[in-house]
XYZ file of C-alpha atoms in Angstrom:
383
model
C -21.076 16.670 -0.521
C -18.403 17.109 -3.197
C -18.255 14.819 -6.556
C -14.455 14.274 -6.808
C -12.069 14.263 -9.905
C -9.104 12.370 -9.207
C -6.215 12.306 -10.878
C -4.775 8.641 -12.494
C -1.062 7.945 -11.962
C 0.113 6.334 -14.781
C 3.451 4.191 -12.588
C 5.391 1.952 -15.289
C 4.002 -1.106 -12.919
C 0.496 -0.397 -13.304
C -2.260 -2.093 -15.712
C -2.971 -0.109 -18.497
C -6.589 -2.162 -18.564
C -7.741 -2.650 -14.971
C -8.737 0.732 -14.057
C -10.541 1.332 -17.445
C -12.239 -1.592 -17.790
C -13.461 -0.485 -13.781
C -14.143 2.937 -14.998
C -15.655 2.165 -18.056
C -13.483 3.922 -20.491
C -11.548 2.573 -23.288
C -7.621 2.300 -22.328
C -5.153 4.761 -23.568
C -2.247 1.717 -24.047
C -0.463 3.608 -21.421
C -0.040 2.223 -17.799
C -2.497 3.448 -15.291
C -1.789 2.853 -12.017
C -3.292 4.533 -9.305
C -6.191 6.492 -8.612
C -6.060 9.166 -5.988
C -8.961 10.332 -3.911
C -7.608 12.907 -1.221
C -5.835 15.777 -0.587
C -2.389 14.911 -1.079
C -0.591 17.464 -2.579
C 1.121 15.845 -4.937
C -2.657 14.916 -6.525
C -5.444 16.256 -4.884
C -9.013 15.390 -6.123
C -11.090 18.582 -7.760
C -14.151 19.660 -6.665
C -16.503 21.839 -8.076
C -15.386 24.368 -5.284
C -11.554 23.935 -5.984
C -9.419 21.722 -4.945
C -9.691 19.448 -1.976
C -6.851 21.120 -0.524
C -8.278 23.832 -1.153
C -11.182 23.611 0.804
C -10.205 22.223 3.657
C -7.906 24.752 4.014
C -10.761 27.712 3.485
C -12.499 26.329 6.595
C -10.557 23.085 8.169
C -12.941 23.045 11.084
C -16.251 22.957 9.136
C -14.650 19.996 6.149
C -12.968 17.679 9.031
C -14.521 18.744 12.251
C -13.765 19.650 15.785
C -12.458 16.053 16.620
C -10.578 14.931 13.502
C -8.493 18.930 13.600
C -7.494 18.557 17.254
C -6.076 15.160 16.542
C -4.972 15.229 13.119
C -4.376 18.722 12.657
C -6.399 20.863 9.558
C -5.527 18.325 6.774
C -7.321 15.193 5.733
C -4.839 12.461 7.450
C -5.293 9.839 4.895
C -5.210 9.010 1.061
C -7.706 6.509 -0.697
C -6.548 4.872 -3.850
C -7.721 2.306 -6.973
C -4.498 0.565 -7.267
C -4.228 -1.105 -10.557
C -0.534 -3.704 -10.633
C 0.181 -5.101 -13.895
C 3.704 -5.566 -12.640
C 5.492 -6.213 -9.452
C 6.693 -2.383 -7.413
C 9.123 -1.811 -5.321
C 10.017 -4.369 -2.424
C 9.816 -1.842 0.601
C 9.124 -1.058 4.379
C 7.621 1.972 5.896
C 8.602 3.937 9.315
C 6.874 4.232 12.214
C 6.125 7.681 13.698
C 8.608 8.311 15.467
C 11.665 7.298 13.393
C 9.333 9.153 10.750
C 10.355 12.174 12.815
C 13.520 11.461 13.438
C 14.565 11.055 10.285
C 12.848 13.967 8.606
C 14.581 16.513 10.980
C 17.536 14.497 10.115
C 17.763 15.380 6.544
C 16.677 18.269 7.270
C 19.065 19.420 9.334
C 21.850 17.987 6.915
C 20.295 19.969 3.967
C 19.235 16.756 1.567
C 16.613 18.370 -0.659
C 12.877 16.872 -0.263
C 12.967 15.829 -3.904
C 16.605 14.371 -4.147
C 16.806 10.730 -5.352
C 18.831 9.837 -2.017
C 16.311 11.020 0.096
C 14.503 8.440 2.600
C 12.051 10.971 4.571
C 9.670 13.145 2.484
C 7.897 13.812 5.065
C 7.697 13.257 9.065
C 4.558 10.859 9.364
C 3.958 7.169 9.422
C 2.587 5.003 6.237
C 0.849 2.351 7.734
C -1.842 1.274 4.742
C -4.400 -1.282 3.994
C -5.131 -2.978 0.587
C -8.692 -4.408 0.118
C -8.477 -6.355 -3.565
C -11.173 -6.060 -5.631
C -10.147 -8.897 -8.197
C -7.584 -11.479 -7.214
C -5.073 -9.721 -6.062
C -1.161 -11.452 -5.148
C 1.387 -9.786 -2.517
C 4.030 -10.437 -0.660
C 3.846 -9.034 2.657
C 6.564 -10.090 6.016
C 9.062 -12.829 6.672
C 8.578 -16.266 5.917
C 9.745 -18.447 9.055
C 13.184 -18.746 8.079
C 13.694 -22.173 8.050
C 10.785 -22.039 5.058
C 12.580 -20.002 3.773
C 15.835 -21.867 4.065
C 13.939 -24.891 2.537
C 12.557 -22.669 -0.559
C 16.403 -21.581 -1.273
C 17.663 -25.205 -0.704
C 15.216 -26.305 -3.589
C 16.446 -24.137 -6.503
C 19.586 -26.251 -6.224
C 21.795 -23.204 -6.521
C 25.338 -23.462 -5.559
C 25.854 -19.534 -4.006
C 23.007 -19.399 -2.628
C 24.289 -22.373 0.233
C 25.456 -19.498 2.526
C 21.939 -17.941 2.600
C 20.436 -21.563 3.768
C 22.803 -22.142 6.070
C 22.721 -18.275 7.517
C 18.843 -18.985 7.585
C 19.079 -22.582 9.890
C 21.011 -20.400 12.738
C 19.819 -18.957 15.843
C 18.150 -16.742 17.148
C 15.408 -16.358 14.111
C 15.713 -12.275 14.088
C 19.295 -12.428 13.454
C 19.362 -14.903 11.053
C 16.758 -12.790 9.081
C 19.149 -9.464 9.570
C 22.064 -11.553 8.369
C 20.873 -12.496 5.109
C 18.554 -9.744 4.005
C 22.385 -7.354 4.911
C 24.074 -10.472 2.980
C 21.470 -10.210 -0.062
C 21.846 -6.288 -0.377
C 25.640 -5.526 0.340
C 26.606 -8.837 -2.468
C 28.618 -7.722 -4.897
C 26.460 -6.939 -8.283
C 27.914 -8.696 -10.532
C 28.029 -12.094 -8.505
C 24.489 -11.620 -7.169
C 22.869 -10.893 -10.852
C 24.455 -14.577 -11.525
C 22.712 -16.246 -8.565
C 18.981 -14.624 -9.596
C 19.915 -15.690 -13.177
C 20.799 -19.100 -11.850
C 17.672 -18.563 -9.601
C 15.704 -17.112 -11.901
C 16.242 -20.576 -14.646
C 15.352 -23.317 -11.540
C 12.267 -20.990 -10.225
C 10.875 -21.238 -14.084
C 11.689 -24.665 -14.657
C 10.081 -25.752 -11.659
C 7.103 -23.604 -11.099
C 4.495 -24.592 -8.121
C 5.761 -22.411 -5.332
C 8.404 -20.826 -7.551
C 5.898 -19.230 -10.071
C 5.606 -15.677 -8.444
C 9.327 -15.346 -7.945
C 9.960 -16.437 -11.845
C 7.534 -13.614 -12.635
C 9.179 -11.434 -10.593
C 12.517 -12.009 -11.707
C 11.240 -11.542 -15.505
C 10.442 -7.767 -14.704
C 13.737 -7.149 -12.398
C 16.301 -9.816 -14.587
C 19.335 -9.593 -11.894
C 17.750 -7.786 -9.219
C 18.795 -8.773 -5.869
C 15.253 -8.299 -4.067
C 14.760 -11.532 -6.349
C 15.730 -13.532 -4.260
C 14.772 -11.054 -0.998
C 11.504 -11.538 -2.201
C 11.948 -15.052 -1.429
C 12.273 -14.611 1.721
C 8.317 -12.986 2.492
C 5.560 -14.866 2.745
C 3.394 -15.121 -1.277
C -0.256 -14.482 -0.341
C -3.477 -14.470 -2.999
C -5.885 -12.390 -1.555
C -9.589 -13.097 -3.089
C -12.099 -9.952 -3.766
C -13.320 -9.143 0.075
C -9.978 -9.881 1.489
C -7.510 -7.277 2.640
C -4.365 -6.685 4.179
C -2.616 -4.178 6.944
C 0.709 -2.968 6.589
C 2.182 -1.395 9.487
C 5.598 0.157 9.951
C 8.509 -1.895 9.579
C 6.973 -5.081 7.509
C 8.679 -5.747 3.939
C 5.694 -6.102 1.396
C 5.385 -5.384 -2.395
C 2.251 -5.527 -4.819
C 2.651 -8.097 -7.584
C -0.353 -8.231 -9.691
C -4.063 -7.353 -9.349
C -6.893 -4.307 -8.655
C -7.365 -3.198 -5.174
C -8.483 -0.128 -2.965
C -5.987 1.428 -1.182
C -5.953 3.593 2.115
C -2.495 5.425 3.500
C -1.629 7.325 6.188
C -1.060 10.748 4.175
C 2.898 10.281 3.480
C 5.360 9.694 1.209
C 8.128 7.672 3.462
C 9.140 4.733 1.510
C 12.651 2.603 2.515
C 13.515 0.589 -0.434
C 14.597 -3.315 -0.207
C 14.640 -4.326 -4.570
C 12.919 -4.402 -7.210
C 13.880 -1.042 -8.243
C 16.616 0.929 -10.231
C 15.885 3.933 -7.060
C 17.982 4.419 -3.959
C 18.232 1.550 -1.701
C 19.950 3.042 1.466
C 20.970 -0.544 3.458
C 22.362 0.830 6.813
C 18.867 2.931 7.076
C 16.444 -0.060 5.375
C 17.571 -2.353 8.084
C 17.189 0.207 11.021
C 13.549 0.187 10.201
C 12.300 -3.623 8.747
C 11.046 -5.672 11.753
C 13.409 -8.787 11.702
C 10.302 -11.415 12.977
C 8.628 -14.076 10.848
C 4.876 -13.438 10.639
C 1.826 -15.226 9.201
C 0.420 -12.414 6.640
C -2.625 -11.774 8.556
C -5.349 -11.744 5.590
C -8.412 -9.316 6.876
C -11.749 -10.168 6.108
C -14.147 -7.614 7.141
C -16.611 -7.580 9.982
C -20.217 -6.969 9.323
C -22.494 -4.949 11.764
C -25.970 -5.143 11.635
C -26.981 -2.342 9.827
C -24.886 -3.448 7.025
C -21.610 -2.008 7.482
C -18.334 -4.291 6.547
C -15.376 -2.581 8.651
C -12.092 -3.615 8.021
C -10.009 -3.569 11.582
C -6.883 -2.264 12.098
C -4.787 -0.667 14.991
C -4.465 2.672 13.996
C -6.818 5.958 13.597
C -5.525 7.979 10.335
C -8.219 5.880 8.209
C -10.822 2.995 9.027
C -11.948 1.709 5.441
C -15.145 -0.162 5.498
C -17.698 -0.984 2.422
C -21.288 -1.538 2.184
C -22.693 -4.273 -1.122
C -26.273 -2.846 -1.200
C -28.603 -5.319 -2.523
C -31.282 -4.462 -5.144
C -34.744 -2.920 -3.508
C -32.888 -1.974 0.502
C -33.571 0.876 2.112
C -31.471 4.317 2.268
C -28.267 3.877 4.523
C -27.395 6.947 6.660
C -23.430 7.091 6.752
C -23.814 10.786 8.663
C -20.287 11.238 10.728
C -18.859 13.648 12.603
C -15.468 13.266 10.480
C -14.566 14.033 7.149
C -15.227 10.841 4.712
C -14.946 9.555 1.180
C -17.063 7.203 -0.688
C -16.215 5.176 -3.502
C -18.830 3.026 -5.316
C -16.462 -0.241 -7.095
C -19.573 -2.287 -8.349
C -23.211 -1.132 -9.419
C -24.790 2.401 -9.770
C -25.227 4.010 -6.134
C -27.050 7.438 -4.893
C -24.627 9.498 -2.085
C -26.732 12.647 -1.542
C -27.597 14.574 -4.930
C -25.214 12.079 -6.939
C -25.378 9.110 -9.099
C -22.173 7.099 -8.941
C -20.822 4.390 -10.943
C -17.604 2.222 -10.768
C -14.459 4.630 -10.007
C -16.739 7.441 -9.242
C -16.480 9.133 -5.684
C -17.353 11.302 -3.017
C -16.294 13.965 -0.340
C -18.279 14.196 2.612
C -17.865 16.926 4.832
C -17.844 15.882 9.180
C -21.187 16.813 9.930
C -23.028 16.750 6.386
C -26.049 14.172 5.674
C -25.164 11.659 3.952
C -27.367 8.397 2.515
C -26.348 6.119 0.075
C -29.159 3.827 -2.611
C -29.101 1.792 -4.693
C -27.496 -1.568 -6.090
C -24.095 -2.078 -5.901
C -20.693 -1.255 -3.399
C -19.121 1.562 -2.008
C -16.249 1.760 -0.218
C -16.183 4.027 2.906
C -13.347 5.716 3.868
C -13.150 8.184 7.288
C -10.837 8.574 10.444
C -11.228 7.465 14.058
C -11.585 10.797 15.875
């Protein structure tokens, strides 16, 4: 197996503390907010034989195996990350596959460049992901039921945002979600950075419910995904928990440290809390219009101590074992290409010693058994 050196992304949103406090290392001041662990090539992680894309692409069937190449093709089909958010990102939705596809060869075919700021599709796969937080971790992640939402509007007590309430009270539910999110995003600038100003005063003055949408509104002052945000469900997620994202379901990061697994893409629509392209005709082609509770995960435990955390798709199945003091070697041999990532502790993975941050490639096929005291974080595909 391969010790990995990953690269840090230092976002303006992320915590210039959490990930060196996790690694150990004294902060630089600067933001640091993701860790990657893949072969994205954007980032890949180094190895000691090159990089990971490198590698796999010397001998795909030998690093991923038999299975995971006929399925996946020869690339690793996911992306691991420490995600470190000491500020809210981007309120956003991701495609499914096949208007991933579709609207690749779109731009495409109309010439956009891959790396122009107007561009939706980077790439032509799906971004379903999963966030496991390893501190408290806050989200916001699909739509409220809309008369919630209505009421949560209604109680700011501000004048222009009436038409929103009463939008939110009609019938049938999906439509009266497309009609204000459109509403929300096509309002003219000036008015709308009013109404989150207006907003932005009640949400502060009267805290409870209102706190995460003050805080949000004190990194994006005027923003209209202020008061989009409003319209998502706020959920806390304790160190364990997790949540799924799958295509279509508005969701941003507010605050906390968490590991991360992707689908391997880029494909990000844009709904606020950003000064980057929001395209509104194509954002509300994808976003599922359909309340939904936010589904917290908490992961299943089989009996030789693996804690898997379910979800309905096969580019990535992220599970984690907490060793205890004094237990016996675990042997995490698969067929399929996998990465380990020890978050707590001092673990063994083959010939390496591993502390917080520090990680693993494991090629399909290749022994692998973990010791020690501590967690580790396994990440692999369903083949």
């Amino acid at each position: 197996m391969d010790r990995l050196d990953n690269t840090i992304r230092p976002y303006a949103w992320g915590s210039p503390t959490a990930i060196p406090h996790l690694l150990g290392v004294e902060p630089t001041g600067e933001p640091q907010a993701e860790m990657w662990m893949g072969a994205h090539p954007g980032a890949p992680s180094r190895t000691a034989r090159g990089s990971l894309v490198e590698v796999i692409d010397a001998n795909p069937r030998a690093e991923l195996g038999e299975e995971a190449v006929a399925k996946f093709g020869p690339r690793l089909p996911f992306l691991l990350k420490i995600l470190a958010a000491g500020a809210p990102l981007s309120l956003q939705v991701h495609p499914n596959l096949e208007q991933a596809k579709e609207g690749y060869a779109d731009e495409e075919h109309r010439g956009i460049p891959v790396d122009a700021p107007h561009r939706n599709y980077k790439d032509a796969n799906h971004k379903p992901e999963l966030i496991c937080a390893l501190t408290e971790f806050d989200g916001l992640c699909g739509f409220r039921d809309p008369v919630q939402a209505a009421d949560l509007l209604a109680g700011l007590g501000v004048d222009s945002l009436k038409p929103y309430v009463d939008l939110l009270h009609a019938h049938p539910e999906a439509a009266a979600l497309r009609e204000v999110l459109t509403a929300i995003l096509s309002a003219d600038p000036e008015e709308m950075a009013r109404t989150v100003a207006e907003a932005t005063a009640a949400a502060t003055r009267l805290g409870g419910d209102y706190a995460p949408y003050a805080d949000i509104a004190h990194h994006y002052p005027g923003d209209p995904g202020v008061i989009a945000a409003m319209l998502l469900n706020h959920v806390r997620l304790q160190p364990g928990e997790a949540l799924f994202l799958g295509a279509g379901i508005p969701h941003a990061y507010l605050n906390g440290l968490g590991v991360e697994i992707m689908a391997n893409s880029d494909n990000v629509l844009r709904c606020g809390l950003t000064p980057k392209h929001v395209d509104v005709p194509e954002l509300l082609r994808i976003v599922r219009f359909e309340a939904s509770d936010p589904g917290v995960l908490r992961p299943e435990a089989s009996p030789d101590g693996e804690e898997v955390y379910e979800t309905p798709i096969d580019e990535f199945r992220l599970s984690r074992y907490v060793l205890p003091e004094g237990t016996a070697a675990h042997d995490l041999t698969l067929g399929t290409p996998q990465i380990l990532l020890c978050t707590a502790g001092s673990v063994r993975a083959g010939d390496h010693d591993l502390g917080p941050g520090q990680s693993v490639f494991v090629p399909a096929g290749e022994k692998a058994e973990v010791s020690g005291a501590g967690t580790i974080f396994r990440a692999t595909v369903i083949a």
